[in-house]
Short mmCIF file of C-alpha atoms and ligand atoms in Angstrom, two decimals:
data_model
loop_
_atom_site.label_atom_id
_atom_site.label_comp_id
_atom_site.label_asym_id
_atom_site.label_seq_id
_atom_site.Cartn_x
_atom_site.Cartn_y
_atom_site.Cartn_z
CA UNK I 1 19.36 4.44 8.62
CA UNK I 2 16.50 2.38 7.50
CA UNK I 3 13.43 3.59 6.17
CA UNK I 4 9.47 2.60 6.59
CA UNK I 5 7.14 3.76 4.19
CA UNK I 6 3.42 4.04 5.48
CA UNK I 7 0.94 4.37 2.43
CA UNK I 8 -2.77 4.73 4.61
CA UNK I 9 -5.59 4.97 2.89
CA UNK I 10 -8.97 5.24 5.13
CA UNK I 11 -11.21 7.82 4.39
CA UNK I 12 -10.78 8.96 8.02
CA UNK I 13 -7.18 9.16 7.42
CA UNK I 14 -4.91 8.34 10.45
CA UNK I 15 -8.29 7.91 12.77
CA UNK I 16 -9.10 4.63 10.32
CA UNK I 17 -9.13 1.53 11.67
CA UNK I 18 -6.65 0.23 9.21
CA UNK I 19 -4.37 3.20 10.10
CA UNK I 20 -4.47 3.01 13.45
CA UNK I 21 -3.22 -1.04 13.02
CA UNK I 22 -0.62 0.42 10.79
CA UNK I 23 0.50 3.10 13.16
CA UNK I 24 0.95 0.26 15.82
CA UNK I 25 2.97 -1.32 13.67
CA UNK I 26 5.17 1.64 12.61
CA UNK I 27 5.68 2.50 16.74
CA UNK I 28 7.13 -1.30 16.68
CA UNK I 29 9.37 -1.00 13.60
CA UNK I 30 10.68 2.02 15.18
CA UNK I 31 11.56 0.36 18.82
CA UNK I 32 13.52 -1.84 16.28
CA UNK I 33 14.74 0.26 14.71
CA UNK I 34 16.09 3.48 16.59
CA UNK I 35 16.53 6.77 14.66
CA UNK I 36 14.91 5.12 11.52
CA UNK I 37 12.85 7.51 9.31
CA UNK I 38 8.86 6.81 8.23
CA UNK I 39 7.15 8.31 5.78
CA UNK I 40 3.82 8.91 5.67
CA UNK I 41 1.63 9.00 2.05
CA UNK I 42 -1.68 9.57 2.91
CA UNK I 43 -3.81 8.36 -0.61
CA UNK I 44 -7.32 9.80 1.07
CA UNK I 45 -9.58 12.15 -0.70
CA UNK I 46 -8.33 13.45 -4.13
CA UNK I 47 -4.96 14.02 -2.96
CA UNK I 48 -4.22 11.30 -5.95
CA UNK I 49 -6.18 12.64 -9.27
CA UNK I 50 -7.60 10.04 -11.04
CA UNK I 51 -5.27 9.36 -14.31
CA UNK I 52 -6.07 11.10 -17.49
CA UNK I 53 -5.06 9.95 -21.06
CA UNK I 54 -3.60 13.09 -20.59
CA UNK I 55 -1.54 12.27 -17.25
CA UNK I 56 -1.17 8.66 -18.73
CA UNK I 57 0.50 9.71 -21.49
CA UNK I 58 2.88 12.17 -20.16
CA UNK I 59 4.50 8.88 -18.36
CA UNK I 60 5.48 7.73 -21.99
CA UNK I 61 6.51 10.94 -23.30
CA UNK I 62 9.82 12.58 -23.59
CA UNK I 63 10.25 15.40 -21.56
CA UNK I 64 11.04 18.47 -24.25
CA UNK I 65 7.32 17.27 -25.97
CA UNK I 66 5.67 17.46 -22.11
CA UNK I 67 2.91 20.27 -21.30
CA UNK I 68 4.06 22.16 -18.06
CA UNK I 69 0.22 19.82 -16.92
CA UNK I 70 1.91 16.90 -18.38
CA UNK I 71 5.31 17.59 -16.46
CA UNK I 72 3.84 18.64 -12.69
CA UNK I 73 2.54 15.19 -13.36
CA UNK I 74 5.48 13.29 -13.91
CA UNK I 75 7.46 14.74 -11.54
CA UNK I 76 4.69 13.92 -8.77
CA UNK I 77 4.46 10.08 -10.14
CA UNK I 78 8.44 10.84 -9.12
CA UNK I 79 8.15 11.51 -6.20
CA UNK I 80 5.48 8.60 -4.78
CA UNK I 81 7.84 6.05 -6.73
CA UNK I 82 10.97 7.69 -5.02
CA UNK I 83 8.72 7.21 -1.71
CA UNK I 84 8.87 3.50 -2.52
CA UNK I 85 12.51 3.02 -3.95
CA UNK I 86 13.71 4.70 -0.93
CA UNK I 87 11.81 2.39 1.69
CA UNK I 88 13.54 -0.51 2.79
CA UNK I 89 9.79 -1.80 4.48
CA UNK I 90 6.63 -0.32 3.17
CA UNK I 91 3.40 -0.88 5.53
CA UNK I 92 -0.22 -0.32 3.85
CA UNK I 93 -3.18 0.25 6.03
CA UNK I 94 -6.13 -1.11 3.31
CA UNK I 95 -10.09 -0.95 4.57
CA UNK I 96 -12.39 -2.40 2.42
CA UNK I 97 -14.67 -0.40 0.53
CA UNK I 98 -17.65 -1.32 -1.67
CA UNK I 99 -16.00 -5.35 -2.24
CA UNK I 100 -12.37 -3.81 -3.21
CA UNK I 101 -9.59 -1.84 -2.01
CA UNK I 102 -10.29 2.11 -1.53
CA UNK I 103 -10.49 3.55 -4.95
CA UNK I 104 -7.97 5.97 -4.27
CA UNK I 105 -4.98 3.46 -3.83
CA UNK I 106 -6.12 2.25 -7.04
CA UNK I 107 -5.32 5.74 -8.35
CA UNK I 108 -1.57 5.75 -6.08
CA UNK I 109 -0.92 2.86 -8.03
CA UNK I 110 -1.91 4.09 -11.57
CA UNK I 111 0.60 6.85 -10.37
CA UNK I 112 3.70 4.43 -9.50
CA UNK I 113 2.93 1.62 -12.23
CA UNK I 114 5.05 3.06 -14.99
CA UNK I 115 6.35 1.07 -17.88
CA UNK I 116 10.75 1.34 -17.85
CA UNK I 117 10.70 2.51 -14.22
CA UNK I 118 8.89 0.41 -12.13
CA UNK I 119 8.08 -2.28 -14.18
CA UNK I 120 9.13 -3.80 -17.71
CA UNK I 121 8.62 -6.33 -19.80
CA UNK I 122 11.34 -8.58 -21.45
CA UNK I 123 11.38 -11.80 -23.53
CA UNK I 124 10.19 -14.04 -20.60
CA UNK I 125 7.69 -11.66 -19.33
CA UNK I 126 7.10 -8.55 -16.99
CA UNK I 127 10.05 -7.42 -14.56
CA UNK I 128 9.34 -5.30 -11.76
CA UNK I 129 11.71 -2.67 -11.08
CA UNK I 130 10.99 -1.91 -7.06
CA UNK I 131 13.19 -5.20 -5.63
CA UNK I 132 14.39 -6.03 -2.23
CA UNK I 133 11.52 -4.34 -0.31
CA UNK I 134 9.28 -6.28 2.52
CA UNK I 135 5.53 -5.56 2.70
CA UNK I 136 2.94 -5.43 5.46
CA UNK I 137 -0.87 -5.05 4.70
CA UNK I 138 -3.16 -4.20 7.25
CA UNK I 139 -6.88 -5.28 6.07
CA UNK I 140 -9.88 -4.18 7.99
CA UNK I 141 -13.43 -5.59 7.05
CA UNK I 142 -16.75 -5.14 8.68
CA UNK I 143 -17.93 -8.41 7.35
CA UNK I 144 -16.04 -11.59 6.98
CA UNK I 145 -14.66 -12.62 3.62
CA UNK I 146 -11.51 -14.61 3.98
CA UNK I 147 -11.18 -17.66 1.09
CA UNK I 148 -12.80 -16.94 -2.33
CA UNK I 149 -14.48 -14.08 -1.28
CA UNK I 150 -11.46 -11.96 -0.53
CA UNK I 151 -11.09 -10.00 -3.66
CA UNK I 152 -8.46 -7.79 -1.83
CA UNK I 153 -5.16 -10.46 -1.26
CA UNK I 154 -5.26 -11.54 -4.63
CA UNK I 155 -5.17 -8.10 -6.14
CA UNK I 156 -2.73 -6.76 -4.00
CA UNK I 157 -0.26 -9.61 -4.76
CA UNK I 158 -0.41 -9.42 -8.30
CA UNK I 159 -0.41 -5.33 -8.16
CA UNK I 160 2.48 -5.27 -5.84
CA UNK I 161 4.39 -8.56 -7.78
CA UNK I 162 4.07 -6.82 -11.03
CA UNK I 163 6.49 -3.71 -9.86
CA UNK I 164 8.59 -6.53 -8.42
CA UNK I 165 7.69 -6.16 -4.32
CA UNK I 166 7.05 -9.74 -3.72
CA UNK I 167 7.63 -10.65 0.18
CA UNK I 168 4.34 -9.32 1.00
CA UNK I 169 2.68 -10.11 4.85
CA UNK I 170 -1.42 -9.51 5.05
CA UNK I 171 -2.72 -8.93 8.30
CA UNK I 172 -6.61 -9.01 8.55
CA UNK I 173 -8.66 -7.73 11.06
CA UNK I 174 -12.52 -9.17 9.89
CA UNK I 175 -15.94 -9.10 11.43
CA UNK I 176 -15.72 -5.54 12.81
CA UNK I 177 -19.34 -4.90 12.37
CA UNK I 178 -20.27 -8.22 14.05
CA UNK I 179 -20.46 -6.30 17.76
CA UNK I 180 -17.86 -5.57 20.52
CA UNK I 181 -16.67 -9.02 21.24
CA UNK I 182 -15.96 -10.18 17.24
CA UNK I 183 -14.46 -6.77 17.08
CA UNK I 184 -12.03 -6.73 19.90
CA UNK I 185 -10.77 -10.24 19.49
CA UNK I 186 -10.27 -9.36 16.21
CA UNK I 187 -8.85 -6.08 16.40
CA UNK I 188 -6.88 -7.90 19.48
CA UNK I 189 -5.52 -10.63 17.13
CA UNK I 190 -4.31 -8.32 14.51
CA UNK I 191 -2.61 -6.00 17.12
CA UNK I 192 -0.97 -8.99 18.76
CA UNK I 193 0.72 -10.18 15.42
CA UNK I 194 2.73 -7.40 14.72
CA UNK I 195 5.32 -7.73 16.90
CA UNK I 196 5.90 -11.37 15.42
CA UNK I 197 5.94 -10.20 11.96
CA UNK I 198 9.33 -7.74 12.87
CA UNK I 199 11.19 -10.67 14.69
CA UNK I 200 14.03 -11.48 12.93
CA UNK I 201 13.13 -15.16 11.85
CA UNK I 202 10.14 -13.44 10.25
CA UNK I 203 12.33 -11.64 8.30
CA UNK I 204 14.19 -14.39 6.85
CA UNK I 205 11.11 -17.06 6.17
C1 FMN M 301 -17.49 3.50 1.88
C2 FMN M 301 -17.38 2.24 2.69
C3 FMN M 301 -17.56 1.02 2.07
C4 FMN M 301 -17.42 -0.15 2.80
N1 FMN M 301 -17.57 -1.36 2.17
C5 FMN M 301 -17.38 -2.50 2.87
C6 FMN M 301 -17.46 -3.77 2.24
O1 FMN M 301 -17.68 -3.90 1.05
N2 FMN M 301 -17.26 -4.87 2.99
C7 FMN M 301 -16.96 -4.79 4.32
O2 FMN M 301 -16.76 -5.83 4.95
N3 FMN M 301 -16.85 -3.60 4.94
C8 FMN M 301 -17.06 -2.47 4.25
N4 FMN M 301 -16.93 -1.26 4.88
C9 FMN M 301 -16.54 -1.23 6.28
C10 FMN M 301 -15.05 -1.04 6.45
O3 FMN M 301 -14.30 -1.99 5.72
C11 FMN M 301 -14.64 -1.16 7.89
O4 FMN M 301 -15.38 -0.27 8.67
C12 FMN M 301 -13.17 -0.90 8.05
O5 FMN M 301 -12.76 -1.18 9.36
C13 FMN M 301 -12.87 0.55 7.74
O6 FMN M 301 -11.48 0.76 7.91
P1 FMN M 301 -10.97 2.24 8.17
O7 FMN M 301 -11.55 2.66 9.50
O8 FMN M 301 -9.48 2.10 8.19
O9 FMN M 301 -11.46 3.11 7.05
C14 FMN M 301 -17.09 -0.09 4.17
C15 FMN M 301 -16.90 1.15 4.78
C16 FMN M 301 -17.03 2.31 4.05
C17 FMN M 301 -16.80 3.64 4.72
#
């Protein structure tokens, strides 16, 4: 049974823009894939703390010298990191907020970035740990910022490189403040791509 991770992250949770995109695209990944099983982390509001030096270093320490804080920590960096290992597709629905990603999927990925689990460095450089997966990012904008301006592909690349997920698709649906017509060609465009992005020679390119 295969297994499709759905990390949203709007501020209006599943009513977002970007999860609504995503959602579309999990309904299609399931009609591919009968009796497969999604999971659903929703990042919104504070239901990722932002890390600590406390909660950071509870990631490095061993677990007899943890605090019970230090070990309800590490065992809920666990479980989002088991979220990912046990995904064989993981779709992100990413808004942009204030120039950047949402600040709390910067704090679900201070949570799953952990030295000797998900990544690690040897001789040659950083290995990430999380291999074999295939990701889908859906981008909403209200303005228009593909090229240099896109701070948002770049970062998620490297982020999701570093813990080793490196077949990454974006998806961007742009302009959505620029009235109904930018908006629904856009939003049309995006919606239209999905099904391309499961067929199977997608898969293999
Ligand atoms: C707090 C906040 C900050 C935003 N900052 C930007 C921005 O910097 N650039 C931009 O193009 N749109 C910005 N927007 C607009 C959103 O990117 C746009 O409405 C997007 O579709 C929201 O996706 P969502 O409905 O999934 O949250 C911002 C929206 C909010 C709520």
């Amino acid at each position: 049974m295969k297994t499709l991770l759905k990390i949203q992250t709007s501020l209006f949770g599943s009513q977002g823009q970007s999860s609504q995109l995503a959602d579309r695209f999990v309904a299609t990944w399931l009609a591919k894939n009968p009796g497969g099983r999604v999971i659903t982390r929703d990042v919104s509001g504070d239901s990722i703390p932002h890390l600590t030096a406390e909660r950071f270093q509870s990631f490095s320490s061993s677990a007899d010298d943890r605090t019970p804080a230090q070990q309800a920590a590490v065992d809920f960096s666990d479980v989002l990191i088991d979220e990912l290992r046990s995904a064989d597709a993981i779709v992100f629905a990413v808004p942009m907020y204030n120039f950047s990603v949402p600040s709390t999927l910067r704090a679900y990925f201070d949570h799953v970035a952990r030295a000797g689990v998900t990544f690690r460095y040897n001789a040659t450089g950083p290995e990430g740990l999380i291999k074999g997966k295939r990701a889908y990012v859906f981008i909403t904008r209200a303005g228009i910022y593909s090229g240099e301006a896109d701070t948002q592909t770049p970062y998620l690349k490297q982020f999701l490189g570093f813990i080793g997920i490196t077949d990454v698709e974006f998806v961007y649906a742009e302009g959505l403040a620029y009235g109904d017509e930018v908006r629904e060609k856009s939003l049309g465009a995006a919606r239209e791509s999905i099904s391309n992005l499961l067929e199977p020679q997608a898969i293999a390119a």
